[in-house]
Amino acid sequence: MLFDLIHKDIETLTCPMLVVFSKSSSQKDKPAKITHADLNKKLALAIEDKMVSGKLSEAILFRELNYKNFRHVLVVGLGKESEIDSEVIRQALASVFEGAKNSGVKEAAVHFDGLTTSKKDSCPFAQAVAEGLGLAAYSMDELKSTNSNKKEEELKIHVVTKAADKAFKTAFSDGVTLSSCVNFSRRLGDLPGNLMTPTILAESAVESAKGTGVKVTVWDKARIKKEKMGGLLGVSSGSSQEPRFIIMEYNGTAKTKKPLIFVGKGLTFDCGGISIKPYAGMEEMKFDMCGGANVIGTILAIAKLKLKVNVIGLVPSTENLAGSSATKPGDIHTARNGKTFEVNNTDAEGRLILADALCYASEHTPQVIVDAATLTGAMVVALGNIHTGYFTRNAQLKTKVEKAAISSGELVWNMPLVDHHGKDMKGTWADLSNISAGKGAGSATAAAFLEQFVGENIPWAHFDIAGTAWATGNRLNYCPKKGASGVLIRTFVELAKQYA
Ligand code: BES
Ligand code: MG
Ligand code: ZN
């Protein structure tokens, strides 16, 4: 799909399809309203019959209506007027994309000015329009020999407004940038383990950074060993694929300003290691690198948006397999900061590779460290795939995270982390055990393990995206029905803005 912004009065346009919006009334029996006066009259019967109800994401196609210079008219619902916000717009525009695609037209013109008359809303809504269209247009078909999405590729969607000033255009293009970075990360997540190894993930990071001002450094196995990353090395020992440690740096402000550091789990396939997982659903563990993929997407987005911050993205990447040199239950390894840990369950591997990355991050004395990881099945049990659970002991950072998530529209939930959780992670033979001595709170004890590797007084938040990294249903219509979601990239960008 191609989409662009046209600065024009939509009435003067000629296009096969016009897209307008409808709003449901806040009173029960009152009819819906179309945000376009003429069409309210023309479609009065359809409104009266409640065929057009204004319900969010309802998409009703009036074929051959021949309204002005438009053959077809698509009416897309926004829900109740009082509830319209950027998230509603994102979802409505995903319905616009679906409706236009299914209708078979090659071109559609979207009546942006029907979305809002408020000057205050117009920029955030312009961004949300671009995000909704861009995110909905993602699909992963490149591995099928027959490309079923030919129609979709030919589709052009024009967003038409009378009032596109500079700020509006920037907001729209920010939305385009963000959705393309999210889609970039989704693709990395959707690629299967054989086509997305640590080496390929690192190469993808290098390739994607070209022309963005982001510097990418990749450490190979020998360097990882030299850098004393015993966690990453230990997990990688069960696989013939070499591990990689990916470092992405972007300087958007004076070099003297301390960076923000994003860390992402880049486990390209997790079979559990010697503590092997059951076979059912194991194929999903190709997504175990989504934290890493989304951190790569975040750094790219921050650079492309030219935010005035210094950021570093760190992605420890490896497979967790059960080869003959694999870490065995009971083995003890040493992390970069010298702390030792017993690996009592080789399937609790994410925390081991993150440990080294968090040590390295802390050495930069950053303003903040934020990590994202598909870390625990317990998080899926706790929150399902609606909210991302996050842990932080820093009240100011918590406020910032909540603010960022409200701006991005992504749902997050603050989870508890206290000293008791840390006590459960003490080792018998080594400093730490990689699994808890107690029952329950598996996500919090994992967070407590990670905390051991974060430098004192550095604000840190850990996001467990085990439930939200991939879409499993059709909860958000701008996410694929099944596949990587690109979660948190938009929130992390909003968070970074607060440090600019
Ligand atoms: N990658 C998994 C976590 C996971 C599980 C993500 C299900 C998404 C869905 C992680 O490496 C893992 O296996 N964690 C173990 C830890 C346990 C052994 C303490 C888990 O959650 O079962
Ligand atoms: Mg595991
Ligand atoms: Zn894992």
XYZ file of C-alpha atoms and ligand atoms in Angstrom, residues 265 270 277 285 288 345 347-351 374-378 380 435 466 470, ligand 1:
42
model
C 16.318 -9.902 24.660
C 14.379 -20.901 22.608
C 10.221 -27.311 26.510
C 9.726 -19.458 20.471
C 11.859 -14.814 21.721
C 16.741 -24.502 34.725
C 14.961 -22.565 30.068
C 15.326 -19.491 32.287
C 17.943 -18.207 29.829
C 16.670 -14.716 28.974
C 17.736 -13.351 32.353
C 9.793 -12.072 26.387
C 10.988 -13.243 29.765
C 8.409 -15.358 31.561
C 5.377 -17.525 30.848
C 4.167 -16.296 34.249
C 1.273 -14.381 30.145
C 15.138 -19.855 39.211
C 6.006 -12.347 26.896
C 2.976 -11.286 19.442
N 11.019 -17.274 26.448
C 10.529 -17.886 27.612
C 9.328 -17.132 28.205
C 8.021 -17.241 27.470
C 7.151 -18.269 27.747
C 7.646 -16.273 26.575
C 5.936 -18.334 27.098
C 6.434 -16.337 25.941
C 5.573 -17.372 26.197
C 11.603 -17.931 28.679
O 12.879 -18.114 28.219
C 11.288 -19.088 29.561
O 11.324 -20.178 29.072
N 10.994 -18.815 30.825
C 10.649 -19.844 31.749
C 11.281 -19.518 33.071
C 11.107 -20.569 34.125
C 11.877 -21.824 33.728
C 11.589 -20.049 35.439
C 9.132 -19.877 31.896
O 8.511 -18.827 31.967
O 8.577 -20.975 31.896
